[in-house]
Coordinates of C-alpha atoms in Angstrom, one line a residue:
Chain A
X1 CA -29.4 0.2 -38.7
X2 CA -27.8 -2.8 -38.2
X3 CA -29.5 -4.3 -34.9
X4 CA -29.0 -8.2 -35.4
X5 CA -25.5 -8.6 -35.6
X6 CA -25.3 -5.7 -33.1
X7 CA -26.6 -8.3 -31.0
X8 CA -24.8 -10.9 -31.5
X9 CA -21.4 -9.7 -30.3
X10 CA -19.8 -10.0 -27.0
X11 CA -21.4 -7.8 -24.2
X12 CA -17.7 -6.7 -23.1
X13 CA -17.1 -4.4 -25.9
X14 CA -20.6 -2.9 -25.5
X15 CA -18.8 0.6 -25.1
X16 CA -16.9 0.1 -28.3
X17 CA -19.9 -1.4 -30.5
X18 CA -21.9 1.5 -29.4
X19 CA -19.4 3.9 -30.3
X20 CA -18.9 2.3 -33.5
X21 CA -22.5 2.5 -34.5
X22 CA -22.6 6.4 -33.6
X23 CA -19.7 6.8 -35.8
X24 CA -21.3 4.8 -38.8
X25 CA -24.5 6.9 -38.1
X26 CA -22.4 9.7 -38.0
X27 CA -21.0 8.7 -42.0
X28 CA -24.3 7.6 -42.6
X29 CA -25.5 10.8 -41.9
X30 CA -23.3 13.1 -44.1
X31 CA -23.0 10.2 -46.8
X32 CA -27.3 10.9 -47.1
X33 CA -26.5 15.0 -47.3
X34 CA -23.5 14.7 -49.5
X35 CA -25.0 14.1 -52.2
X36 CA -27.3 17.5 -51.7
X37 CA -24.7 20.0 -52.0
X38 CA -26.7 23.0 -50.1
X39 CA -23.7 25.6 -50.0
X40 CA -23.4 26.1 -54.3
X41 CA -26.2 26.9 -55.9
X42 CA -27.9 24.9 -58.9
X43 CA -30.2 25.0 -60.8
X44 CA -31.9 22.0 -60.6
X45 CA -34.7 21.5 -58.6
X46 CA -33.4 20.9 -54.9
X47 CA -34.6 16.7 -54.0
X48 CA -36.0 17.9 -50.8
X49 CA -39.2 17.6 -49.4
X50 CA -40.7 21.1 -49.7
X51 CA -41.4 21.6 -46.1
X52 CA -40.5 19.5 -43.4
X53 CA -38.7 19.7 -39.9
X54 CA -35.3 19.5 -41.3
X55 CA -35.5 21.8 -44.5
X56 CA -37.1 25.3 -45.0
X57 CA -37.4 27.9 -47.9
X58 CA -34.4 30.2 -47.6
X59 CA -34.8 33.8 -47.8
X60 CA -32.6 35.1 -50.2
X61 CA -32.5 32.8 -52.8
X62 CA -35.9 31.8 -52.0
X63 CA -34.7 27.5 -52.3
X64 CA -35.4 24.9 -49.7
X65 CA -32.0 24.1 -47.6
X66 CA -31.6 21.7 -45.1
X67 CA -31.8 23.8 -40.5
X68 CA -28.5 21.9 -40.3
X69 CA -24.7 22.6 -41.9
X70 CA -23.1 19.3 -43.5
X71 CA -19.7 18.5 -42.4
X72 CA -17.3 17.0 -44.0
X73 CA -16.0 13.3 -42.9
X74 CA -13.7 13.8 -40.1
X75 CA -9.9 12.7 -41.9
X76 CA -8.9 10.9 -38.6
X77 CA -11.9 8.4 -38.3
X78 CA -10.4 5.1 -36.8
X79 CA -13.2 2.9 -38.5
X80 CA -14.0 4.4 -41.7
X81 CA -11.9 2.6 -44.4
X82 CA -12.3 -0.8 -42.2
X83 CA -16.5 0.0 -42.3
X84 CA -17.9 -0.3 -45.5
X85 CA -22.0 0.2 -44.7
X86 CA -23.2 -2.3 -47.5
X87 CA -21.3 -4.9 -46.4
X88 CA -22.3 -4.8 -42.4
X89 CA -25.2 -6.8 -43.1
X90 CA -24.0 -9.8 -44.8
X91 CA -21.1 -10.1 -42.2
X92 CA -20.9 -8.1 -39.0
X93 CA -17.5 -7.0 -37.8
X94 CA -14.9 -7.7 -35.4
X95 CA -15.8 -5.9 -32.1
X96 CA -13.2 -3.3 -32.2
X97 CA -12.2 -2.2 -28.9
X98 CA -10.0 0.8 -27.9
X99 CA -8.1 -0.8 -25.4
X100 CA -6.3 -3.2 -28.3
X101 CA -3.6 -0.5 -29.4
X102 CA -3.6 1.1 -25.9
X103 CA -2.6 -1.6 -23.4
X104 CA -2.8 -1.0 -19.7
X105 CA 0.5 0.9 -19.5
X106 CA 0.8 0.5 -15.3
X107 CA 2.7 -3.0 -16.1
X108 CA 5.3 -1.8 -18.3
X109 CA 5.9 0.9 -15.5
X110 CA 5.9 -1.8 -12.6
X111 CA 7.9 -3.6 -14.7
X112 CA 10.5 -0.9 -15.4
X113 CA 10.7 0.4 -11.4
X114 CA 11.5 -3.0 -11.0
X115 CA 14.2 -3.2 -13.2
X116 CA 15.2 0.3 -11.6
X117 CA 14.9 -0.7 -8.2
X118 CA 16.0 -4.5 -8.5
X119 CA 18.8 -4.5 -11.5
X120 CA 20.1 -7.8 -9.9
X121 CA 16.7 -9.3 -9.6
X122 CA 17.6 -10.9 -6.4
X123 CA 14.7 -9.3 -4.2
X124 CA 12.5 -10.3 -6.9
X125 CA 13.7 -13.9 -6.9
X126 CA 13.6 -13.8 -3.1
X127 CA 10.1 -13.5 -3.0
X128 CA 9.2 -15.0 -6.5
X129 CA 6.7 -18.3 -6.7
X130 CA 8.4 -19.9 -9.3
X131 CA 11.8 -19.9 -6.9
X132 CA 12.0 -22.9 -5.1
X133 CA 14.6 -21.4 -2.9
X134 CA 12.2 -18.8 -1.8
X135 CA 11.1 -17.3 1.3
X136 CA 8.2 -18.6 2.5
X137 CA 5.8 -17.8 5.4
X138 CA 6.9 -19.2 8.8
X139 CA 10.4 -18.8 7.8
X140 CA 12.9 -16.5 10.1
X141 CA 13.9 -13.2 8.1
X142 CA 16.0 -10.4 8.8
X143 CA 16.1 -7.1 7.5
X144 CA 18.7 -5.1 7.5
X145 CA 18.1 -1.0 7.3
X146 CA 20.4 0.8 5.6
X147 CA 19.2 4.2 7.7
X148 CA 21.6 2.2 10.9
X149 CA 19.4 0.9 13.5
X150 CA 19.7 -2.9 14.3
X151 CA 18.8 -5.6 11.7
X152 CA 14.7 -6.6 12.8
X153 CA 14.4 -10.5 12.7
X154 CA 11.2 -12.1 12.7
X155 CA 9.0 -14.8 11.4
X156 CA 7.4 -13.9 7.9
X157 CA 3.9 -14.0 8.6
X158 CA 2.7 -12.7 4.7
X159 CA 3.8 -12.1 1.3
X160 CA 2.0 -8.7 0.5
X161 CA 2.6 -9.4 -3.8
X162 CA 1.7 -6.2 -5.3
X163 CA 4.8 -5.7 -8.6
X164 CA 6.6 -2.6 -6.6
X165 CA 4.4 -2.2 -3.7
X166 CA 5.1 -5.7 -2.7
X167 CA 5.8 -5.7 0.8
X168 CA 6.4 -8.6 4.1
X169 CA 5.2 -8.8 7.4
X170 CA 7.5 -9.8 10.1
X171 CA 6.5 -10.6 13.3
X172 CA 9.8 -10.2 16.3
X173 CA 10.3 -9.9 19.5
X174 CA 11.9 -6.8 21.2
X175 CA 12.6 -6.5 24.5
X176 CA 9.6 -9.1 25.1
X177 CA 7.8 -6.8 23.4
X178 CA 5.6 -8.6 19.9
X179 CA 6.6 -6.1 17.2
X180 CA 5.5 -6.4 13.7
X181 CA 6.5 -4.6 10.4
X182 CA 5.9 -4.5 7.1
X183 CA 9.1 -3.6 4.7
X184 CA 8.7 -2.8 1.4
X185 CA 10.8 -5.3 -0.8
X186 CA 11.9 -2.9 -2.5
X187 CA 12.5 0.0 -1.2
X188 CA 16.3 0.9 -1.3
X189 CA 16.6 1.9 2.4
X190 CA 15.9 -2.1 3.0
X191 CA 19.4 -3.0 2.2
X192 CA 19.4 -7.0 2.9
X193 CA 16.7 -9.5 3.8
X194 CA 18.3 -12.9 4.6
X195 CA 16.6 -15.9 5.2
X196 CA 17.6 -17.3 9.0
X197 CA 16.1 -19.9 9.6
X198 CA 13.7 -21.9 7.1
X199 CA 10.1 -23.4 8.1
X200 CA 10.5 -27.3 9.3
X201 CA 7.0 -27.4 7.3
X202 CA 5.2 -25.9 5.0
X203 CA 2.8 -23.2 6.1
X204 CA -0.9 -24.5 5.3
X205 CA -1.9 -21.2 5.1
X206 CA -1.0 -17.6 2.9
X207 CA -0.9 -15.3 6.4
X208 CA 0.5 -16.7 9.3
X209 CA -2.7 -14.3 11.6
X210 CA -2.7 -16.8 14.2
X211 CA 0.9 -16.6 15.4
X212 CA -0.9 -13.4 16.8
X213 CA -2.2 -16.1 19.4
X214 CA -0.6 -16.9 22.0
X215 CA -0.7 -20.8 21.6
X216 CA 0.9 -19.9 18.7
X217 CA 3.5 -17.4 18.8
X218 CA 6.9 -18.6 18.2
X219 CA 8.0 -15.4 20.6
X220 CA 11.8 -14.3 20.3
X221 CA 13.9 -15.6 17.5
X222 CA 17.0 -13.7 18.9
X223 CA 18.8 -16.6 19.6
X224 CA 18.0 -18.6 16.4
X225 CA 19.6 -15.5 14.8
X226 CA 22.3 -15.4 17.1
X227 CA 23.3 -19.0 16.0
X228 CA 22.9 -18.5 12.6
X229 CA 25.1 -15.3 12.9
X230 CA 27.7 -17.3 14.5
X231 CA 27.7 -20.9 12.5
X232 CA 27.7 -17.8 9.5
X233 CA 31.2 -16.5 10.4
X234 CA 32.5 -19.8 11.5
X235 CA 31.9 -21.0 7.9
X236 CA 33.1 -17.8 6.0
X237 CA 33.4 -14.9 6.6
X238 CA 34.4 -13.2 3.1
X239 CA 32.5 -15.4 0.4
X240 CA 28.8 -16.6 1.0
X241 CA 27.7 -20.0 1.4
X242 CA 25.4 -20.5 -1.5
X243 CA 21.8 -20.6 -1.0
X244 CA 23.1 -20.4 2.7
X245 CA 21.2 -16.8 2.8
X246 CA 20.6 -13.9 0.3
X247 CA 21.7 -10.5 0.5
X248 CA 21.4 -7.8 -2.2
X249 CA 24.7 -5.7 -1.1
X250 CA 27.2 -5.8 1.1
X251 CA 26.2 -4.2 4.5
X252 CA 28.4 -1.5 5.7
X253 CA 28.8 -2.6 9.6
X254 CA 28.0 -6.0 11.3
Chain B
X1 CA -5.3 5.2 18.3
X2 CA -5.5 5.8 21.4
X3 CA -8.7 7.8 22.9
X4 CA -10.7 8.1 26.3
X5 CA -10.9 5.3 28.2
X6 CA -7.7 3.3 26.7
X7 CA -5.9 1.3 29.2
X8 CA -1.9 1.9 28.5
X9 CA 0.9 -0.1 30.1
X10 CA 3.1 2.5 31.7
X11 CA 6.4 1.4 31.2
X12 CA 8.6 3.4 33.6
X13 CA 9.2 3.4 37.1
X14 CA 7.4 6.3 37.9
X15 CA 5.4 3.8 40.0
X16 CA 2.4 3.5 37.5
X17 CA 1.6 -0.1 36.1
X18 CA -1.6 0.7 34.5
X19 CA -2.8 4.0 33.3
X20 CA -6.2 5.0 31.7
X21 CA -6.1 7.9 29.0
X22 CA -8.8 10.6 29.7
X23 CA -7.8 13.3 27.3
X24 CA -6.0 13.3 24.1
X25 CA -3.6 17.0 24.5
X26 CA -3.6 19.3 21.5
X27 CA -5.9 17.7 18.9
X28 CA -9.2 15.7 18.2
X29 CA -8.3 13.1 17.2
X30 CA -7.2 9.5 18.8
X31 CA -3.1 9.9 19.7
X32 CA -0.3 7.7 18.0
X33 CA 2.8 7.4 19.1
X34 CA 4.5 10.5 20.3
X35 CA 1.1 11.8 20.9
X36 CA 0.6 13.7 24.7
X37 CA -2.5 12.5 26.9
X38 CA -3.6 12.9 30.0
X39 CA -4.2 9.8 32.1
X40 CA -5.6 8.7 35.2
X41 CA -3.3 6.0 37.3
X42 CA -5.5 2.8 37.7
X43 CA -2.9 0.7 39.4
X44 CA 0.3 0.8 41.2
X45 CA 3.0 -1.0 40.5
X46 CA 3.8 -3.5 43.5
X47 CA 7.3 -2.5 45.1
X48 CA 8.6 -6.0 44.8
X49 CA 8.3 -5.6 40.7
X50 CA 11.6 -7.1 39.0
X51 CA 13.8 -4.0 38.3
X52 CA 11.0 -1.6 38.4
X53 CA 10.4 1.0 41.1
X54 CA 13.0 0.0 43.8
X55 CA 15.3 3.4 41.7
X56 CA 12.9 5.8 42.3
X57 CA 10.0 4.6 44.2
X58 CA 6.4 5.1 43.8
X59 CA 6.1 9.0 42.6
X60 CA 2.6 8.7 41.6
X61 CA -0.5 6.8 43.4
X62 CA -3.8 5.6 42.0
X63 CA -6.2 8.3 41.0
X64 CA -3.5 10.5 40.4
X65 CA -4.1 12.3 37.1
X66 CA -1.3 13.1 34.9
X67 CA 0.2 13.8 31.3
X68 CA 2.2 11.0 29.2
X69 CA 3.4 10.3 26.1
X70 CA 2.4 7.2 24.1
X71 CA 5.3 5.3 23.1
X72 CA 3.8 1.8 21.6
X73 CA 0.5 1.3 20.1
X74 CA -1.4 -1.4 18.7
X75 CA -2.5 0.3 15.6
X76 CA 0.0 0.1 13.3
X77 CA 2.2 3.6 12.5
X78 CA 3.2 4.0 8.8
X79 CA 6.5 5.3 7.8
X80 CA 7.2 7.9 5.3
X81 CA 9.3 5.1 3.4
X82 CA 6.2 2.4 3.4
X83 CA 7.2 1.0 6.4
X84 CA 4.8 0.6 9.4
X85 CA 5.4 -1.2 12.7
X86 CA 2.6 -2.4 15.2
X87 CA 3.2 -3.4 19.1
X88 CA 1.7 -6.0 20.5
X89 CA 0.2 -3.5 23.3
X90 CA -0.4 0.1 24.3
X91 CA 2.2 1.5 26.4
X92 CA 3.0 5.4 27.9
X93 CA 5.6 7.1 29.6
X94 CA 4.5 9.7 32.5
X95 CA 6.0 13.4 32.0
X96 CA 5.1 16.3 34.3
X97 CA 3.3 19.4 32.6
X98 CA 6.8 20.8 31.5
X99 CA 7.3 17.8 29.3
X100 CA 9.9 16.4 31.7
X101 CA 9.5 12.6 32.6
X102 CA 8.7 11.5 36.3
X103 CA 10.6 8.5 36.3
X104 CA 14.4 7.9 35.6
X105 CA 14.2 4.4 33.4
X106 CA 12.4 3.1 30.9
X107 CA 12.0 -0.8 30.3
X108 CA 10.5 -1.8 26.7
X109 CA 10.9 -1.0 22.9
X110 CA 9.9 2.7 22.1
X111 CA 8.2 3.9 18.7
X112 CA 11.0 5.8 16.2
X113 CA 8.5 8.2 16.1
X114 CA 9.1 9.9 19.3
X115 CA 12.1 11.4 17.1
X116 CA 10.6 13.3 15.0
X117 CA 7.9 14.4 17.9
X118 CA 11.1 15.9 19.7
X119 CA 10.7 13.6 22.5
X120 CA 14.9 13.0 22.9
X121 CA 14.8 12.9 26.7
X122 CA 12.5 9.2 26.4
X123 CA 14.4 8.8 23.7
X124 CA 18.0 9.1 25.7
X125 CA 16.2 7.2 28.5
X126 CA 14.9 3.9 26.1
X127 CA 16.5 0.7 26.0
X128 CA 15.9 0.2 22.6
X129 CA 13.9 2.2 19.4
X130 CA 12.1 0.5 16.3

């Protein structure tokens, strides 16, 4: 029908174009038959062909009628007061897409978990890119469980950001032991992650693999948080020093 | 995932130093933590080890074959919560067939997940658990 301006649109809404044009074939179709009406009889001599493919004599009333029933419009067609068929030739349409009034709805619901999971937004700020104050890679974290067990300390080694999944990797030392986890951020059996001990530099690089080596490995960090824990309730032990670390609740036990 | 021919650290003072799995116990496929295998002793731990073996003794020799339970592993173990943990290395405890463990100490971290495999007595016997 209309192949030029067909053409001429975007190749991303392919699917929707394509759907488009079925549907104006579709109108097209029962706009052609409409004016036949082949269900009450008239007098006047039927317009169609005699015999062809698509029309035979009937029986009964011994009158040529179209092999196929004519439908009418469907009332919930999404295009068909916007697509006037004259008027597609002079000037071809938007591509209309279906995804325009149905945004990708798996944002919102990160979004909201969020919200549920972080009301305070402080996990979200601990981790966030715009936050300066942020932990980075090649800092010392600890996590503290709110299922008991010690606090784990580590280095951060990556940033897994994925909205709710988003998840760190810290790498510790337990009885001389390398250990490394991944917590979820937030997941409400995490109940604090506090930042130790900051980088001296800034990491050069996203994952921190090669602390894996052993040239690299920093090895046990139990001291560093033994010093921090210390120079922590030498400084106060009720109010927190700001920016000094970040918790999300008060723990239960030290 | 550990499978036929892994070396494992033993980490108890059963006598063991370094064991080799030859069977995983019970299923097909490689064993995790709190997994049972069956493993041949490749080396001895020396009597003058720090803190190891002067309690009980050597129990077991090289060659001997016998049944552990892996306690660290390399691969990573997920959590129900989203959680996973990986050890630097791959380390066992030696049990006899009744489940019972030959030696009487255990130095080194020890998977959580020896809880839920109802492994208390390693458990009891562990310095520490992550």
């Amino acid at each position: 029908m209309n192949v030029a301006p067909i053409s001429r649109r975007p190749l991303a809404s392919l699917k929707g174009t394509v759907r488009k044009v079925r549907q104006q074939r579709l109108l097209a179709r029962s706009m052609a038959t409409a004016s036949e009406p082949t269900s009450t009889p008239t007098n006047s001599p039927s317009p169609l062909p005699d015999h062809n493919f698509f029309t035979f004599p009937d029986r009964k009333t011994s009158r040529i009628r179209t092999a196929f029933a004519v439908y009418s419009l469907p009332r919930a067609l999404p295009s068909a007061s916007k697509t006037t068929l004259i008027k597609t030739d002079t000037s071809p349409l938007p591509p209309q897409t279906l995804a325009a009034p149905h945004p990708d709805p798996l944002p919102a619901l990160c979004r909201k978990q969020i919200s549920l999971l972080d009301p305070t937004g402080a996990r979200t700020a601990l981790f966030a890119r715009t936050n300066r104050d942020a932990a980075r890679v090649g800092d010392v974290l600890m996590v503290t469980h709110r299922r008991g067990g010690e606090p784990f300390a580590g280095v951060l080694v990556s940033i897994r950001r994925a909205g709710i999944d988003t998840a760190i990797l810290l790498r510790g030392r337990l009885t001389k032991v390398p250990v490394e986890m991944w917590f979820k951020v937030y997941n409400r059996n995490v109940a604090g992650i506090e930042i130790v001990k900051r980088a001296k530099k800034r990491a050069r690089r996203a994952r921190l693999t090669y602390l894996r080596q052993p040239k690299h490995d920093v090895g046990d960090v139990q001291n560093v948080v033994f010093a921090w824990k210390k120079s922590r309730n030498v400084l106060s032990t009720k109010t927190r020093a700001p920016g000094e670390k970040q918790r999300f609740e008060p723990k239960a036990r030290k | 995932m550990i499978q036929l021919k892994t070396m494992l650290n033993c980490i108890d003072n059963s006598g063991a130093a370094l064991v080799e799995c030859a069977m995983v116990v019970g299923q097909k496929r490689h064993a995790s933590i709190g997994d049972r295998i069956v493993v041949v002793v490749q080396e001895q731990r020396s009597a003058h080890a720090a803190g190891m073996a002067s309690a009980g003794g050597t129990k077991v020799k090289r060659g001997d074959i016998r049944h552990a339970v892996v306690v660290r592993t390399r691969y990573r173990v997920g959590r129900r919560d989203g959680s996973s943990v990986r050890f630097d290395d791959n380390a066992c405890v030696l049990i006899n067939k009744a489940g019972d463990p030959i030696g009487s100490r255990i130095n080194g971290v020890v998977g959580q997940e020896l809880r839920t495999k109802k492994w208390s007595k390693i458990l009891s016997m562990a310095p520490m658990q992550v």
